[in-house]
Coordinates of C-alpha atoms in Angstrom, one line a residue:
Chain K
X1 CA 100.0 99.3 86.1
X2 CA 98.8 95.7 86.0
X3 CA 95.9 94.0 86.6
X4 CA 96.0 90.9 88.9
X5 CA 93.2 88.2 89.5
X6 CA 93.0 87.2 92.9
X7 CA 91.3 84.3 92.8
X8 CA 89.3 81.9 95.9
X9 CA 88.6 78.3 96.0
X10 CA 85.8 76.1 97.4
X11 CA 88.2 73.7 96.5
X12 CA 91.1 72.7 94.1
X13 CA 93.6 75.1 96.6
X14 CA 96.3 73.6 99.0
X15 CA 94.8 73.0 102.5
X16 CA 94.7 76.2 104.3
X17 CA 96.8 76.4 107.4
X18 CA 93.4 77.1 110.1
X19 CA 91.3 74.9 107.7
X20 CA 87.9 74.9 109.6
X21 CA 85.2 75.3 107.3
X22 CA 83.3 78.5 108.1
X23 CA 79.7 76.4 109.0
X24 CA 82.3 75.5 111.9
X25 CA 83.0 79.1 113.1
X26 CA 81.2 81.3 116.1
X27 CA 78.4 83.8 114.5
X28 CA 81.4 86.5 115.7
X29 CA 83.5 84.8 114.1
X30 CA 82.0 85.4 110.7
X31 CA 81.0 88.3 111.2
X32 CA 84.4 89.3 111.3
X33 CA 85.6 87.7 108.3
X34 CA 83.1 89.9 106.5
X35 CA 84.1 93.0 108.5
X36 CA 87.9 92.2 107.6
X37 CA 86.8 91.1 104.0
X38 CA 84.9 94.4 103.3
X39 CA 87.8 96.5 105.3
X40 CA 90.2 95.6 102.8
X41 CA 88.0 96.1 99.6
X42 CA 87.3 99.7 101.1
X43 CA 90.9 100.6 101.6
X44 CA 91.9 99.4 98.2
X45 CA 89.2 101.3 96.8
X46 CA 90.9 104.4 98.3
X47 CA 94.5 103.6 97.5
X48 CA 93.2 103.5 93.5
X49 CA 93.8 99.8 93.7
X50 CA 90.0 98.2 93.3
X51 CA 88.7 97.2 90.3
X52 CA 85.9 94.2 91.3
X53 CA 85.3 91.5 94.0
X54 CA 82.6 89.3 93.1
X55 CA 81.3 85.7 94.9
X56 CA 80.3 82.6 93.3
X57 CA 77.4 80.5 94.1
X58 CA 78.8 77.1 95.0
X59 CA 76.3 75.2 92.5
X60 CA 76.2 75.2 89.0
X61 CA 75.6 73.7 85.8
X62 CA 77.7 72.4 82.9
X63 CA 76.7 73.1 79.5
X64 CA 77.7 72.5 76.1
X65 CA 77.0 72.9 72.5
X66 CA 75.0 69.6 71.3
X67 CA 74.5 70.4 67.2
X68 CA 72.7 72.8 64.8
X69 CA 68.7 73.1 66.0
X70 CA 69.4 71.1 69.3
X71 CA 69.1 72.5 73.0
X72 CA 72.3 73.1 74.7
X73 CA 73.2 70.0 77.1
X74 CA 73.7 70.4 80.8
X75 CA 74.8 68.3 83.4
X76 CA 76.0 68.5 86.9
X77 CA 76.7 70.0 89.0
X78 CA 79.3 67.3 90.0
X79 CA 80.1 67.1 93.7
X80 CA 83.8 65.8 92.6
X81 CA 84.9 68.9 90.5
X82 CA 88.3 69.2 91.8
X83 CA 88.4 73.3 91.1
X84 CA 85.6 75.1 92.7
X85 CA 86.0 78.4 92.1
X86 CA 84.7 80.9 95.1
X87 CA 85.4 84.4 93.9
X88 CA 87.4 86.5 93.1
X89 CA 88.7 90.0 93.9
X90 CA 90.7 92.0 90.7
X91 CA 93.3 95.2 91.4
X92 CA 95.2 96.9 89.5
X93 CA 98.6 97.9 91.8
X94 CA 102.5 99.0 90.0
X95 CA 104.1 95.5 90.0
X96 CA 103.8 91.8 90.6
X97 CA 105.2 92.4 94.0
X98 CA 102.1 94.6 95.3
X99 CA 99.9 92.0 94.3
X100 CA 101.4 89.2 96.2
X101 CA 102.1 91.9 99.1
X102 CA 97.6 91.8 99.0
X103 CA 97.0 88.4 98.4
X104 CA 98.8 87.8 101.3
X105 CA 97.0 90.6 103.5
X106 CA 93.8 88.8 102.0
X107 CA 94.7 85.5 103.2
X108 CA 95.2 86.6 106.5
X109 CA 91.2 86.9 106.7
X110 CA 90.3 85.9 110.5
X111 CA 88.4 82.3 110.6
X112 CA 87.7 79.7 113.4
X113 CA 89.1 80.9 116.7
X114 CA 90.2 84.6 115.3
X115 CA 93.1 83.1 113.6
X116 CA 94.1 84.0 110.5
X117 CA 92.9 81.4 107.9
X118 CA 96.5 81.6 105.8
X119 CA 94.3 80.6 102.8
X120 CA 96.1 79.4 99.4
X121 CA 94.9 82.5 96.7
X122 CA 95.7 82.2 93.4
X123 CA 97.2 85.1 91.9
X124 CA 96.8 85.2 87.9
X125 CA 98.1 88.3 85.7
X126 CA 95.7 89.4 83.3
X127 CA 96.8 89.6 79.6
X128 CA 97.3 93.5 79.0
X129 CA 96.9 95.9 75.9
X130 CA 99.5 95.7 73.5
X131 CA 102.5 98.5 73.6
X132 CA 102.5 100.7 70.7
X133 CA 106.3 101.1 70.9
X134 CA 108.0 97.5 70.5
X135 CA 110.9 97.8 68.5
Chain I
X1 CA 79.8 124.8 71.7
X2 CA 80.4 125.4 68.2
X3 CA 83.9 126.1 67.0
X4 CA 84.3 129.5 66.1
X5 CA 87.1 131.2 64.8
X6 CA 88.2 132.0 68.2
X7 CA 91.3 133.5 69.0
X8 CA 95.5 132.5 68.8
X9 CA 96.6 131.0 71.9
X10 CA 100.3 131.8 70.9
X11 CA 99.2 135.5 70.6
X12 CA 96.3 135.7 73.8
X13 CA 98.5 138.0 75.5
X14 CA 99.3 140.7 72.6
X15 CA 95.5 141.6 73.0
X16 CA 94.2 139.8 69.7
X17 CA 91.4 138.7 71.2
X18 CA 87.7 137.1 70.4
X19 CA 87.0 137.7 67.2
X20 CA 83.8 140.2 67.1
X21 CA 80.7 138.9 67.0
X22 CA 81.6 135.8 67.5
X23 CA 78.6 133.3 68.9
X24 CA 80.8 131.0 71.6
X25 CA 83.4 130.4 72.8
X26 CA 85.3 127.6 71.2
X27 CA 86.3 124.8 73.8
X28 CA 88.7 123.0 72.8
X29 CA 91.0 126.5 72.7
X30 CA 89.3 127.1 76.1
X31 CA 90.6 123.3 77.1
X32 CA 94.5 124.0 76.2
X33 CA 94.3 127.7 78.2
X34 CA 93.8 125.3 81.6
X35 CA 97.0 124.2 82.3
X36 CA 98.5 127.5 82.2
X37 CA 95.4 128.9 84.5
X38 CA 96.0 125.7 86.8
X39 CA 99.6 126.8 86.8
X40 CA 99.4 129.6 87.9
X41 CA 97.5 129.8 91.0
X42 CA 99.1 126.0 91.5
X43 CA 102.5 128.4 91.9
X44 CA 100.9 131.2 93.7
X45 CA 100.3 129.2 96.5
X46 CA 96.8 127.6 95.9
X47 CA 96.7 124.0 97.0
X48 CA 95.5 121.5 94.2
X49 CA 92.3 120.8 94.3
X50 CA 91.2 124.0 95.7
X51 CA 93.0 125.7 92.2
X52 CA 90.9 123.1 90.0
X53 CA 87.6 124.1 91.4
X54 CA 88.2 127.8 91.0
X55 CA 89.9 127.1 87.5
X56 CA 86.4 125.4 86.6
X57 CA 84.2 127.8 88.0
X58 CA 86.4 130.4 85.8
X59 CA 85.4 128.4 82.9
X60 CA 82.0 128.3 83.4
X61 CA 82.1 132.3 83.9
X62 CA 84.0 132.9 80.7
X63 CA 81.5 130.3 78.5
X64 CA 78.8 132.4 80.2
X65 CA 80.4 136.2 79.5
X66 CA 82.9 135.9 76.4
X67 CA 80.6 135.6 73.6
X68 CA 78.9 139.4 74.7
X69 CA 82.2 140.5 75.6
X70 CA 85.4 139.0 74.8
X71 CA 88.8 139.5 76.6
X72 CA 92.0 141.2 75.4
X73 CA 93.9 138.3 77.2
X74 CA 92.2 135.2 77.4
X75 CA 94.7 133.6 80.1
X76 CA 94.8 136.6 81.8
X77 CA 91.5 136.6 82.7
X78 CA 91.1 133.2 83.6
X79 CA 93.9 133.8 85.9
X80 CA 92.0 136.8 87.3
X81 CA 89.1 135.3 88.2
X82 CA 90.2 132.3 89.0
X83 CA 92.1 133.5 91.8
X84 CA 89.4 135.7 92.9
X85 CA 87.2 132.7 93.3
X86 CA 90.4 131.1 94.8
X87 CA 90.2 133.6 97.5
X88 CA 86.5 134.1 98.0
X89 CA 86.3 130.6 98.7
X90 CA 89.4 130.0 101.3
X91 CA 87.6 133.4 103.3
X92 CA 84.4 131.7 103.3
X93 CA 86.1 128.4 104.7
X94 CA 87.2 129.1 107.9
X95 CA 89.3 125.7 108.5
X96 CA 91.7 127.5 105.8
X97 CA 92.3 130.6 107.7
X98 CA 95.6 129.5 108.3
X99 CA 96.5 129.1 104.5
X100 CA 94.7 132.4 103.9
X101 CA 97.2 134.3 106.1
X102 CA 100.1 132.5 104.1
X103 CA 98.7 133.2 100.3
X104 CA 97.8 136.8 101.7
X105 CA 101.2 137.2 102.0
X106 CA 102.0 136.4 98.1
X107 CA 102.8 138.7 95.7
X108 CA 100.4 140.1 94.0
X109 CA 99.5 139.1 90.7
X110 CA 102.4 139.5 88.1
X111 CA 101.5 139.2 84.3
X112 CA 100.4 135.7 83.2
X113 CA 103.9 133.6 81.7
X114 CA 102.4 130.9 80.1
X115 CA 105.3 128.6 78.8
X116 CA 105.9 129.1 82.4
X117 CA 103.3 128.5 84.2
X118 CA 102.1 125.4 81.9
X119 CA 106.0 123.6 82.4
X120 CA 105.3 124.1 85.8
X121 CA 102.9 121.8 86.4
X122 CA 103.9 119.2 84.3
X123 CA 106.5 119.1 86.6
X124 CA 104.1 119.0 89.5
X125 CA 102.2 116.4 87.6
X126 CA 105.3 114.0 87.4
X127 CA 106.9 114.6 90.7
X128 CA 108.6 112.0 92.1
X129 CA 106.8 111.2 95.3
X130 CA 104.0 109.6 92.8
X131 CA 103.9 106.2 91.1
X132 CA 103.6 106.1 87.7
X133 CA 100.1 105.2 87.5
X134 CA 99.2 108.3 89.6
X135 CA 101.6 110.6 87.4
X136 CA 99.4 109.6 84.6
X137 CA 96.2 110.1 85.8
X138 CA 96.6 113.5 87.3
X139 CA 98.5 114.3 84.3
X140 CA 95.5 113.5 82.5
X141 CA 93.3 114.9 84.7
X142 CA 95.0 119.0 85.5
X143 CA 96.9 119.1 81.6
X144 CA 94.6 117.1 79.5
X145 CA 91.8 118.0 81.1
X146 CA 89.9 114.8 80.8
X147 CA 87.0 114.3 83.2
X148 CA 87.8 111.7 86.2
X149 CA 85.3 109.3 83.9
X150 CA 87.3 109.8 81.2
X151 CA 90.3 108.6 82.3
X152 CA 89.1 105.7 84.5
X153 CA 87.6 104.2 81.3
X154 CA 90.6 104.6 79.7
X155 CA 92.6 102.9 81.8
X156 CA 89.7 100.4 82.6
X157 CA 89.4 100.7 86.6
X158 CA 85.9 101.7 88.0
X159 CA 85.6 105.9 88.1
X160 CA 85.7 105.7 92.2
X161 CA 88.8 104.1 92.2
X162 CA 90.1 106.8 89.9
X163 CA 88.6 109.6 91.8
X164 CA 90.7 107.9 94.8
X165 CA 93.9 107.7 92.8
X166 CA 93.9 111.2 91.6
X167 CA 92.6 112.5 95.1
X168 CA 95.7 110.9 96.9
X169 CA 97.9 111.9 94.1
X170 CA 96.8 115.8 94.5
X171 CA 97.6 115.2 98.3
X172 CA 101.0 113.9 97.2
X173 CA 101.9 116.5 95.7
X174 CA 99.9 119.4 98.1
X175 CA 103.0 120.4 99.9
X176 CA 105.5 120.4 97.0
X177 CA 106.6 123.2 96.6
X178 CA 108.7 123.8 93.4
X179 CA 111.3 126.5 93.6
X180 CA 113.1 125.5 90.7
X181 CA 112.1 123.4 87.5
X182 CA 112.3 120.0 87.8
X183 CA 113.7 117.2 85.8
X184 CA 112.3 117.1 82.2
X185 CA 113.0 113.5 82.3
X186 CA 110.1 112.5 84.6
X187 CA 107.9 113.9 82.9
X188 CA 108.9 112.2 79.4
X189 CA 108.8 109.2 81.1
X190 CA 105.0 110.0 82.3
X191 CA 104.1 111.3 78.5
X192 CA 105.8 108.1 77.5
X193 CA 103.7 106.0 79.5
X194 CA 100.7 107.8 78.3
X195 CA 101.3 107.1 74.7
X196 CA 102.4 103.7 74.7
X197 CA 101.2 101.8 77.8
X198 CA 97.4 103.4 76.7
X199 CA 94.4 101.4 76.7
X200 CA 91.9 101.7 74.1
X201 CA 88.3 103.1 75.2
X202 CA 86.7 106.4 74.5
X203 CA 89.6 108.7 75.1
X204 CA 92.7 108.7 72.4
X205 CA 95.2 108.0 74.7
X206 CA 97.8 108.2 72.2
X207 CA 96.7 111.7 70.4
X208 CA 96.1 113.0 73.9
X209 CA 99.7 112.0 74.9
X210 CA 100.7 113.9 71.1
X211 CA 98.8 116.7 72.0
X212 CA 100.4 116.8 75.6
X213 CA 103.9 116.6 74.5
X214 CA 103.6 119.4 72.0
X215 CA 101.8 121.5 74.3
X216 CA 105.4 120.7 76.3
X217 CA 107.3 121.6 73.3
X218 CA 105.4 124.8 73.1
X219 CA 106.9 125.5 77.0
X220 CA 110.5 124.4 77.2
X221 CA 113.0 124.2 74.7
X222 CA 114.8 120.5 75.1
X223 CA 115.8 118.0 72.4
X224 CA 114.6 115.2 74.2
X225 CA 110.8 116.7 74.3
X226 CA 111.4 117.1 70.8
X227 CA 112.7 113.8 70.3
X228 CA 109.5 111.9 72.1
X229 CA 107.4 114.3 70.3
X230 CA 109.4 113.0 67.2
X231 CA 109.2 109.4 68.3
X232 CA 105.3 109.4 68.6
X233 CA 104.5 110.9 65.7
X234 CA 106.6 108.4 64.0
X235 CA 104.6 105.5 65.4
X236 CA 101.5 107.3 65.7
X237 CA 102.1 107.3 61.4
X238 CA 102.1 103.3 61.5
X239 CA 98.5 103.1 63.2
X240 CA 95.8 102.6 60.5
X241 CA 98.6 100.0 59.3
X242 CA 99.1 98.6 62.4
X243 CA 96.4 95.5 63.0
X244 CA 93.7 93.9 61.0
X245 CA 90.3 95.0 61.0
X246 CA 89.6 92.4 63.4
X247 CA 92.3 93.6 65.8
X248 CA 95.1 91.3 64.9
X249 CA 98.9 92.3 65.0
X250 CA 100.7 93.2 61.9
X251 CA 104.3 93.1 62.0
X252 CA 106.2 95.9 60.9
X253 CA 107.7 93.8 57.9
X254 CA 104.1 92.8 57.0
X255 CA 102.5 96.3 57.0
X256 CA 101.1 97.7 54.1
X257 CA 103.5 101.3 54.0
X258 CA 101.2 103.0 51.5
X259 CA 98.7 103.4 54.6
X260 CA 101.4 105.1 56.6
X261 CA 100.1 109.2 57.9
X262 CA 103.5 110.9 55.8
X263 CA 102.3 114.0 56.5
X264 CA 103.2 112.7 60.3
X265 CA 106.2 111.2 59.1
X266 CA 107.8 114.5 57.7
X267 CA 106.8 116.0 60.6
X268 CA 108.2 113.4 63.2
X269 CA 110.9 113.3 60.6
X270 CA 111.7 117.2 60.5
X271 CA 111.4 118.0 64.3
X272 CA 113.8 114.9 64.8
X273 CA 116.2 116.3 62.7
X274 CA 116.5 120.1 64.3
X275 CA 117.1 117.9 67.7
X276 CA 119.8 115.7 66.4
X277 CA 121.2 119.0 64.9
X278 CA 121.3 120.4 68.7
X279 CA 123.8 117.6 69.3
X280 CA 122.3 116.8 72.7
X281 CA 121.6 112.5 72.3
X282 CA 119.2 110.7 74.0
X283 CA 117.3 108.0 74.0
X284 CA 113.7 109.4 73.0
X285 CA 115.9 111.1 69.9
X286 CA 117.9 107.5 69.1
X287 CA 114.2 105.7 69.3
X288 CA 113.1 108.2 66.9
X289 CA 115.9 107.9 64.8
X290 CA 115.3 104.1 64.7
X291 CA 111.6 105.1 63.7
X292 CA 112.6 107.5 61.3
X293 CA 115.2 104.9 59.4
X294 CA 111.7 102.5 59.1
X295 CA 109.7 105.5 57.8
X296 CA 112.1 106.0 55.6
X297 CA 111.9 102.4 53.9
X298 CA 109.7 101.8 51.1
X299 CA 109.6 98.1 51.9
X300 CA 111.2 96.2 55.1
X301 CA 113.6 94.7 52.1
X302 CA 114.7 98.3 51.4
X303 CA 115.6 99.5 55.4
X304 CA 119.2 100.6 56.0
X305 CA 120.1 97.8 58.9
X306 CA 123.0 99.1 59.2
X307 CA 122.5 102.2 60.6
X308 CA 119.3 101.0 62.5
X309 CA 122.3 98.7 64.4
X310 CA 124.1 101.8 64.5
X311 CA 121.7 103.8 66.5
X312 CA 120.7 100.8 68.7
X313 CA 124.1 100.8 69.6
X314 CA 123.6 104.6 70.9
X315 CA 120.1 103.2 72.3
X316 CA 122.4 100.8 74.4
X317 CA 124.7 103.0 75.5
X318 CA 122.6 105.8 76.6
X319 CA 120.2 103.2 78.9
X320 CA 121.7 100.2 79.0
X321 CA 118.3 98.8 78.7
X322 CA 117.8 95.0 78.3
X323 CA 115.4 95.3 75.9
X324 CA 117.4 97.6 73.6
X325 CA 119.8 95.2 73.3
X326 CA 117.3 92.4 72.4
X327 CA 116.2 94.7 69.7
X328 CA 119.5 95.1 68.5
X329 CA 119.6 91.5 68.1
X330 CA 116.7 91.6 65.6
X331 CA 118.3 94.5 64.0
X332 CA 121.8 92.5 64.0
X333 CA 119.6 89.5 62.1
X334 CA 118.6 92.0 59.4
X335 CA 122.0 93.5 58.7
X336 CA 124.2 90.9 59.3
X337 CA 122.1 87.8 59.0
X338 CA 120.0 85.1 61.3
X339 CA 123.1 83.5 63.2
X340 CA 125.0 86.9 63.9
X341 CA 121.4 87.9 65.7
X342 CA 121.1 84.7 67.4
X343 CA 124.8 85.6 68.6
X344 CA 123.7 88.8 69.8
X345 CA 120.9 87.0 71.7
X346 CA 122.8 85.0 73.2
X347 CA 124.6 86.8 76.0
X348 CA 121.0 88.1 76.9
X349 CA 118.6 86.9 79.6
X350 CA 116.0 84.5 78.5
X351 CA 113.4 85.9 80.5
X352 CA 113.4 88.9 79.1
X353 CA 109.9 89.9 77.8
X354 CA 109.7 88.9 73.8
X355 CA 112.8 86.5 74.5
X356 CA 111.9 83.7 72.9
X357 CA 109.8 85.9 70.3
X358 CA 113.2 86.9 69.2
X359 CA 115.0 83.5 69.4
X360 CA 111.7 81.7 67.2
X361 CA 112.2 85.0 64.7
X362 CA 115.8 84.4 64.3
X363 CA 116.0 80.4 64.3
X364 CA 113.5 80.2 61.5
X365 CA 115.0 82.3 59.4
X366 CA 118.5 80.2 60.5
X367 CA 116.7 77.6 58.8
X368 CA 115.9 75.1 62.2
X369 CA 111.9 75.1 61.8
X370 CA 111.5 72.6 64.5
X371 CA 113.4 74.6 67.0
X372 CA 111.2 77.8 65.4
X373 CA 108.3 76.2 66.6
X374 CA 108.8 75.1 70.0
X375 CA 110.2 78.8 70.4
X376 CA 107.0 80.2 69.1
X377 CA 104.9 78.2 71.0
X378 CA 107.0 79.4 74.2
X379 CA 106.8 82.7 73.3
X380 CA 103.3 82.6 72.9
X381 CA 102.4 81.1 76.4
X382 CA 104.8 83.8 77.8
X383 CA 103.5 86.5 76.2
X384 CA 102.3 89.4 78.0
X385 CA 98.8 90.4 75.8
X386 CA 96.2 89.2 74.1
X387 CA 97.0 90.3 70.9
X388 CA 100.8 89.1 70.6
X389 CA 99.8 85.7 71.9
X390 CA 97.2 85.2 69.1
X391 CA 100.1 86.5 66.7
X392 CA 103.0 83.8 67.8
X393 CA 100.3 81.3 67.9
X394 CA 99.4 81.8 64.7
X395 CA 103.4 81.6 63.9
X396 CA 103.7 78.2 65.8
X397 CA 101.0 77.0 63.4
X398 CA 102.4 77.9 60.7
X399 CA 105.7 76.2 61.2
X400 CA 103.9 73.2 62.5
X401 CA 101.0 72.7 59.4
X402 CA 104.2 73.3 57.3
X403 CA 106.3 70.3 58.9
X404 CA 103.1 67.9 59.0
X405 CA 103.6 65.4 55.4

């Protein structure tokens, strides 16, 4: 088994084929993304395949280290960030091939008009445990 | 519980018994009597999950009765009640009047077989019809008798997506119905995958996968069950010498031997070598031998390459495996020297997993640092953990602090 990061832009993704932004659909409309959305976390939670699905707020700060005794700095946020990072959903499926198989099930979300959005997701393999047995 | 002296599981049938007087019942004996109680009502008819509930509920019954009177035959009375509350509960569910009528119609209860029994649902445990990820947690769950928490923190998942993953795999295998042993190989590959694929959390993944595979020894007579056994023992020797306090990889090369287990190592040692004497190879016994040649080293200077080429060449043979061959190469670099390894690499597909690992190892030591460190900075943004990527970083800093004047 492997886990997989499934990961949703604000922005920084291609252009998504039905790219309406969702302030743009019906009230049905998004209600049914959420219906669809929360569908599919269920039924991976009862193949064994759900680990987490959180959202991101789309404002936030940037902070750093600014010296020994000193308050961290923070700035932003800053409207042109390229990447915007949405959320993310994590599973944990048999191969590299089940994940994209999902990520393309969860890019078929319904949007404006009831179409599927074909949304760009970013699928990123998480770094695993090491084997014991290598040689 | 307290331990107690308890009694022999090898010798629960002959009537040894609980000692007398003794003040519980000692668990973890309790524990490795399951799979043999699971077993057998599993083969007598009872569907999963409906054999698990009684087999706990017979548990709780013999914590609660043993200590004031303890039975001849442990098994056999787990198996006795068991299936009584087996029964008593499919009467009092009436949606399972049809299965009653079938189980009904069993035989009645013969004498307890363990080895039997236990084999049988290791077999059930690796059937076919499951992934690999379900094998291994219902393995986990009916033999090792780990709680569904347990083995969702092992394995790092959230405990409903577990409990899902195990449900589904008990429905998998409902309907199987076993009428002759299955393949012992499935169920190696499950143990395998147990021991080396484990995460690290509460439960010893690796120790339970031990304890698992000698528990199988215990039931069926096969080299290669010895030979895994073997195999894990060998590597399971090399742990306290395996990473840094912090958690960094040591290479083998680099460990410190004097903090290898030898008591595992004569043991890994001595079962390997009454399977080899069967004369039945394969590739659990030629991985073991391969371990065994390293144990055997008193520094990586000292191993006999040779003959670990030797048995990689059996490793090959018997699998075919890409990544035997690519640790043949490294072997091949050892015995014969850097450019006869980097010719053995070189037939080989670059994507393989550890590739370029390989190539960086063997260039180095070929004496081309520059190329060394491009490799090892490949093989580190390739790699697939945490723990090897910190390791061929390290490497590609090395060769590249070395090179700056």
């Amino acid at each position: 088994m492997a886990k997989y990061l499934l990961l949703k832009h604000y922005r920084g993704a291609p252009a998504a084929v039905n790219d309406v932004p969702m302030d743009h659909w019906t009230p049905q409309e998004v209600t049914a993304h959420i219906q669809y959305m929360g569908d599919f976390a269920a039924r991976l939670e009862a193949n064994g395949e759900f680990v987490d699905g959180q959202a991101l707020a789309p404002d936030g700060l940037w902070v750093r280290y600014d010296g020994e005794g000193r308050p961290p700095v923070t700035d932003g946020p800053f409207a042109e960030t390229k990447d915007l990072i949405a959320g993310w959903m994590i599973i944990d499926v048999e191969s590299e091939a089940r994940a994209v198989e999902l990520a393309g099930e969860l890019s078929a979300a319904p949007g404006a008009g009831g179409k599927p959005i074909h949304e760009w997701l970013e699928v990123r393999p998480f770094l695993a445990a090491p084997p014991t047995i290598t040689e | 519980m307290t331990p107690a002296d308890g009694f022999d599981v090898d010798d629960a049938g002959s009537g040894t018994g609980l000692t007398a007087g003794t003040p519980a019942v000692d668990e973890a004996v309790l524990r490795g009597l399951v799979p043999r109680v699971l077993g057998a009502l599993v083969r007598r008819g009872a569907d999963f999950a409906a054999a698990e509930d009684a087999v706990q509920e017979s548990l709780v019954e013999a914590v609660r009765t043993w200590p004031a009177s303890p039975p001849r035959d442990p098994a056999g009375w787990l198996v006795a009640v068991a299936w009584r509350r087996f029964l008593d509960a499919t009467r009092a569910d009436a949606a399972r009047r049809r299965r009653e009528a079938e189980v009904a119609a069993e035989p009645p209860l013969g004498p307890v077989t363990g080895g039997d029994d236990t084999l049988w649902l290791y077999f059930l445990c690796a059937h076919p019809s499951l992934t690999p990820a379900s094998a291994v947690a219902l393995t986990l769950r009916a033999l090792g008798g780990l709680t569904t928490r347990q083995v969702a923190q092992a394995y790092l998942v959230p405990e409903a997506t577990m409990a899902q993953r195990i449900s589904r795999a008990k429905r998998t295998v409902a309907d199987v119905r076993l009428d002759r042993p299955g393949d012992v190989a499935t169920v190696l590959r499950v143990l395998y995958l147990v021991f080396n694929e484990g995460y690290s959390g509460d439960v010893d993944l690796a120790a339970e996968a031990i304890r698992l595979t000698r528990q199988l020894a215990e039931a069926v007579e096969h080299p290669e069950v010895s030979g895994l056994l073997a195999l894990m023992l060998l590597h399971h020797a090399r742990r306290a010498a395996r990473t840094t306090p912090d958690g960094a990889l040591v290479p083998l090369a680099e460990q410190d031997r004097t903090r290898w287990d030898t008591d595992l190592i004569r043991e890994g040692v001595d079962i390997l070598q009454a399977a080899l004497a069967r004369d039945r190879l394969g590739e659990y016994q030629a991985q073991a031998a391969i371990a065994a040649l390293h144990a055997d080293a008193p520094t990586a200077q000292d191993t006999d390459w040779v003959q670990v080429v030797e048995w990689y060449d059996e490793l090959v043979r018997l699998t075919d495996s890409p990544v035997a061959r690519l640790n043949r190469a490294v072997a091949v670099g050892e015995a014969d020297g850097p450019h006869a390894g980097l010719a053995a690499l070189a037939g080989l597909d670059p994507s393989l997993p550890r590739h370029d690992a390989v190539a960086a190892h063997l260039t180095e030591r070929a004496g081309d640092v520059e190329r060394a460190a491009r490799l090892y900075e490949a093989a580190a943004r390739a790699a697939p953990n945490l723990a090897e990527r910190d390791h061929l970083t390290r490497q590609a800093a090395r060769l590249n602090a070395a090179r700056r004047p």
